[in-house]
Every structure is written in C-alpha cells, then in structure tokens.
Short mmCIF file of C-alpha atoms in Angstrom, two decimals:
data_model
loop_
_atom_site.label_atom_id
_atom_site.label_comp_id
_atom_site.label_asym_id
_atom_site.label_seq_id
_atom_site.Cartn_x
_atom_site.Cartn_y
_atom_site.Cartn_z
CA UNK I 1 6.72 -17.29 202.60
CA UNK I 2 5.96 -14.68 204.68
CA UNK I 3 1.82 -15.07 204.15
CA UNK I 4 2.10 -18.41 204.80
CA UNK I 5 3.67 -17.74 208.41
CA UNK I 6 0.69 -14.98 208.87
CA UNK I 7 -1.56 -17.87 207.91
CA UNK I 8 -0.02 -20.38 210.64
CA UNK I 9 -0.11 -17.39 212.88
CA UNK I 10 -3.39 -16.53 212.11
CA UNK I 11 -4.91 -20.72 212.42
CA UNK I 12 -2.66 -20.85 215.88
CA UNK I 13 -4.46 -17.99 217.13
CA UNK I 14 -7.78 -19.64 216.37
CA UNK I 15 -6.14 -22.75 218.26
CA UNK I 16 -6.72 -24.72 214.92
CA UNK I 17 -4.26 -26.97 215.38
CA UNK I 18 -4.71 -28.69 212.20
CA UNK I 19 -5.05 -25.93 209.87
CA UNK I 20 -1.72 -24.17 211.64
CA UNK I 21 0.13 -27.49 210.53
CA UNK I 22 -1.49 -27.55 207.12
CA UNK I 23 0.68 -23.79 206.63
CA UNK I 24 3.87 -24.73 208.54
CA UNK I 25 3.76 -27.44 206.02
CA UNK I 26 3.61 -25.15 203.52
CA UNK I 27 6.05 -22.62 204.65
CA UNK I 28 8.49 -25.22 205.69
CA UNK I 29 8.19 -26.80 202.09
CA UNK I 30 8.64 -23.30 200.64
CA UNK I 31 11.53 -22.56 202.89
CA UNK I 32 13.45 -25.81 201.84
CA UNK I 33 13.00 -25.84 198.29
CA UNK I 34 13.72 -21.87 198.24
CA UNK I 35 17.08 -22.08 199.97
CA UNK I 36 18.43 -25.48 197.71
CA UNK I 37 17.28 -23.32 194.72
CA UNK I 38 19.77 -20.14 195.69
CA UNK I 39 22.43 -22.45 196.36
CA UNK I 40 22.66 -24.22 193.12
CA UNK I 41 21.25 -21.01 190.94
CA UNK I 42 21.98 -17.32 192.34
CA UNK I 43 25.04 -18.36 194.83
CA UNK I 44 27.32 -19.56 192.01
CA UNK I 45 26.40 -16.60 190.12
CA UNK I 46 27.40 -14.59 193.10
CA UNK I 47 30.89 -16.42 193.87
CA UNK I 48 31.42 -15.96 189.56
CA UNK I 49 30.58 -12.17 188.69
CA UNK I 50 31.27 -10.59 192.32
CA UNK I 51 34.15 -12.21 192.94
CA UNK I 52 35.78 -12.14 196.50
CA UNK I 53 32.74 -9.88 197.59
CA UNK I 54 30.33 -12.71 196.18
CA UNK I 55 32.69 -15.16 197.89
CA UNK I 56 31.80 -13.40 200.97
CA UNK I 57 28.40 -13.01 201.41
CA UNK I 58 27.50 -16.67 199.57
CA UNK I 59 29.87 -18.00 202.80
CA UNK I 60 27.31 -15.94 204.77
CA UNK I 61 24.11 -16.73 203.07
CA UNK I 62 25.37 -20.15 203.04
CA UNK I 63 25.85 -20.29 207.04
CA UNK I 64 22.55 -18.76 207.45
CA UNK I 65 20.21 -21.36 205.32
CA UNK I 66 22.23 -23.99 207.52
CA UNK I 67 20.67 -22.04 210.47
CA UNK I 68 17.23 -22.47 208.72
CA UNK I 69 17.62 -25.93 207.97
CA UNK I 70 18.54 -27.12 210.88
CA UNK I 71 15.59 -25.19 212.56
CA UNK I 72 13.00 -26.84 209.81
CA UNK I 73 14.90 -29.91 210.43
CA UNK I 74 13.85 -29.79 213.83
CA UNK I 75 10.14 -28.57 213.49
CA UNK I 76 9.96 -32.07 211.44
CA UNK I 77 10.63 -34.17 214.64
CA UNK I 78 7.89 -31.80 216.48
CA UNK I 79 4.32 -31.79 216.38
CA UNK I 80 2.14 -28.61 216.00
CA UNK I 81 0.87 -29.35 219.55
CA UNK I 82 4.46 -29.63 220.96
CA UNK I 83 5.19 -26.25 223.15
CA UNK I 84 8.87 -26.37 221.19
CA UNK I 85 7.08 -25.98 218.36
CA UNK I 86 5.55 -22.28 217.89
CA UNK I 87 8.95 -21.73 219.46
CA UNK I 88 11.15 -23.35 216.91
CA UNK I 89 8.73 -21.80 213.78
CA UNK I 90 9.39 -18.67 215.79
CA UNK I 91 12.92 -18.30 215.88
CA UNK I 92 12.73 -20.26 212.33
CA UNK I 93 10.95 -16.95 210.73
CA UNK I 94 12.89 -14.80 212.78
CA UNK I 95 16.29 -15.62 211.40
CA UNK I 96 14.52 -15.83 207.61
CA UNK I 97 13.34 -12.74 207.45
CA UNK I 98 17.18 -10.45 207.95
CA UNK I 99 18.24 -12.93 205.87
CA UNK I 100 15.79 -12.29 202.88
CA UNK I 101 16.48 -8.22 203.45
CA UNK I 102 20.05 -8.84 203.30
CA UNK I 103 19.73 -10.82 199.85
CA UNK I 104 16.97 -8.08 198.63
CA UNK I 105 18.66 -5.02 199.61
CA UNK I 106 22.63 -6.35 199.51
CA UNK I 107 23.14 -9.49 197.16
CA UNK I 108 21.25 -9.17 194.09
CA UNK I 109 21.22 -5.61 193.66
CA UNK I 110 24.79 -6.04 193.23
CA UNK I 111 24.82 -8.98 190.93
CA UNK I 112 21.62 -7.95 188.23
CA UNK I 113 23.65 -5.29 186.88
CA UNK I 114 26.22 -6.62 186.12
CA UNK I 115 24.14 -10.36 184.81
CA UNK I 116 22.39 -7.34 182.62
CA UNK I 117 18.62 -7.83 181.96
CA UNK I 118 18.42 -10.98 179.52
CA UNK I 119 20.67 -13.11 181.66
CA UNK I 120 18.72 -12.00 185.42
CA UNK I 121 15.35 -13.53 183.85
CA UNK I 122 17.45 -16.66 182.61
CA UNK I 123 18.85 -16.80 185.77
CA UNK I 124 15.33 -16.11 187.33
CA UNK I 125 13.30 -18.91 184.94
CA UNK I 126 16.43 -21.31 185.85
CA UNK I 127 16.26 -20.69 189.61
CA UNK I 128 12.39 -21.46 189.14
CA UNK I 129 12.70 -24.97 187.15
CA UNK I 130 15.26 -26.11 189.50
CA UNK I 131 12.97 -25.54 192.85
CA UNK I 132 11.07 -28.25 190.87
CA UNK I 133 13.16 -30.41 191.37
CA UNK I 134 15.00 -29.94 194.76
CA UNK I 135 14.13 -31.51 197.80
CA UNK I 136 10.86 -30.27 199.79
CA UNK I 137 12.45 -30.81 203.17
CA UNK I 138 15.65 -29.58 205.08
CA UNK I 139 18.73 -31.95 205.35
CA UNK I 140 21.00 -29.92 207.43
CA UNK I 141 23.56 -32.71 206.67
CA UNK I 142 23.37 -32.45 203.04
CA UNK I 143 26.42 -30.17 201.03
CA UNK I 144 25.20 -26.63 200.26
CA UNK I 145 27.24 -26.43 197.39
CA UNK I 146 26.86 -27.40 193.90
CA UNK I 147 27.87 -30.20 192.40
CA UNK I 148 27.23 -32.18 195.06
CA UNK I 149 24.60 -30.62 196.69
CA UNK I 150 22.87 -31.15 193.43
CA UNK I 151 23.13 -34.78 193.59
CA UNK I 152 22.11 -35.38 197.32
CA UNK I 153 19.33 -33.38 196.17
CA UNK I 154 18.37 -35.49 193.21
CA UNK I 155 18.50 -38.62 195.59
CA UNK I 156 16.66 -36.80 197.93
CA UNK I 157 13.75 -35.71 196.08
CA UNK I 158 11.87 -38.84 195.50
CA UNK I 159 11.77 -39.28 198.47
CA UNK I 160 10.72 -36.00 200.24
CA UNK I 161 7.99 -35.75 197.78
CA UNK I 162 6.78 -39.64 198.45
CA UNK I 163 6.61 -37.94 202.55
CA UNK I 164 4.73 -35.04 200.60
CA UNK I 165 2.09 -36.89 199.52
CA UNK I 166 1.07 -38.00 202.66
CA UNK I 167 1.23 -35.05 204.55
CA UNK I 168 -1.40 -32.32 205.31
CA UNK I 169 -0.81 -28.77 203.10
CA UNK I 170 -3.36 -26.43 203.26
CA UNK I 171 -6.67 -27.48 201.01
CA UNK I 172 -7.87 -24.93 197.98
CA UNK I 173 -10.14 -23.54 200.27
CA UNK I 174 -7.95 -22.44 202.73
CA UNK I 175 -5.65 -20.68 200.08
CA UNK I 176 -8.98 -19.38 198.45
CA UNK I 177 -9.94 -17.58 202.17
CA UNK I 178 -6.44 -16.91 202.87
CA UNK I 179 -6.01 -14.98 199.42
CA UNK I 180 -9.34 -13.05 200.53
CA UNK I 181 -8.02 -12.31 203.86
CA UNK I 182 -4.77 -10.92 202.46
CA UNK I 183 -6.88 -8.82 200.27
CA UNK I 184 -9.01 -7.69 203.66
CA UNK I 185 -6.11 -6.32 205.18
#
C-alpha cells in the first residue's frame, strides 16, 4: 500500500496529474479490499481465540477502517485536481499507517500463537481468496461485520468491479518503472 502512496507522491510531485490518479486508484482499491478482507477473515479470529482482549481491539480496528472508508469514500467524489484531494489522500495514509503498526506489532502477534503455524497460513491463504472477492471500493455505510457484511459485499462486488473496468490503474509500465525505482532507492 504504502509504495503505491510513494508512487502517487512521487507522479504529484512531477504534477502528472494523470499518472497520480492512476496510483490513488490503486491504493484506494488496495485499501478497500484490504480492510473488508480483515473484517470477515482475521477480526473473527481475533473476537474467537483472544477473547475479551480480541473483542477489544477488533471494536478498535473496526472504528478505524470506518475512518478509512469514509476518507476513500470521499476521495471518490474528488478529482485528482481538486485541492481537497492531496488533502483527503493525506490524512487518508496518515490514519492507515498507526493503524497497520498497531495490527503488526499488537493484534496478530497475539493471535498466531495461539492459531499455531498450520492454521495462520490457512487463515493467511483464506484472507487472500476472500480479497477476491470483496468489494474494490469503500461503502462507509455498509456493516463491518460478518455475516452481513459478507453479503453487502457480495452485492457489492459486481458492481465496484463493473466501475473498475472503466477506471484508470496504473499501466504495466508504470509498475515495471515503479518496481525499478523502488529498487533505486
């Protein structure tokens, strides 16, 4: 997620307008299917093993993608050329980023001991099929919790990837000099 912020950072810079929307796109796609993923997958697995602990910090994780969502929700309405944009991805990232550390350092530290090894990769390859399958788009309105969030997502799908296909994600090329950059630095 991260490189693809460093990319829009690095295209806004440039003032290429186009290519900067091209990796919001592709962060804020990232972003939304990342955050339905942990809801359905590693959150109930949270509440389940960790008990009022997990309870805990999926309430907080939980307030925080809402935070995010609503944020990506809003960068939807805004054009890359709006000044509330850069503003908006801004404050976006900004709240991502403590909330990432807190789930790397915190949450699943705590919970892949006590999954054990075999169940933490079924519980990884799970958490990766079902971002297949999630919606590509924030709907701060939707339930963040499983079983219905799973069903607003499945209706919402379709039609977040239909606005997929016509929108503008950054070409091979630009991954191909963006990998090379990251490999500069």
């Amino acid at each position: 997620m991260y490189e693809y912020y460093d990319e829009y950072m690095r295209a806004r810079n440039n003032s290429d307008n186009d290519a900067a929307g091209r990796w919001a796109r592709q962060l804020t796609w990232e972003v939304a299917r990342h955050a339905v993923g942990e809801e359905i997958v590693v959150y109930p697995l949270m509440e389940k093993h960790l008990g009022e602990k997990g309870m805990k910090l999926t309430d907080n994780d939980r307030a925080d993608h809402q935070i995010v969502k609503e944020l990506l929700s809003h960068l939807e309405s805004l054009g890359t050329g709006d000044p509330d944009y850069h503003a908006t991805m801004t404050k976006m990232i900004g709240h991502l980023r403590p909330h990432n550390d807190s789930e790397e350092r915190e949450d699943l530290p705590m919970l892949e001991p006590i999954l054990g090894e075999q169940a933490s990769r079924e519980a990884a390859a799970y958490f990766s099929r079902t971002k297949k399958f999630v919606p590509t788009r924030a709907h701060p309105w939707a339930p963040n919790k499983p079983p219905y969030e799973t069903l607003v997502g499945f209706l919402e799908a379709p039609i977040d990837k239909l606005k997929d296909y016509f929108a503008s994600f950054p070409t091979e090329q630009m991954k191909e000099d963006a990998e090379r950059h990251q490999h500069q630095l």
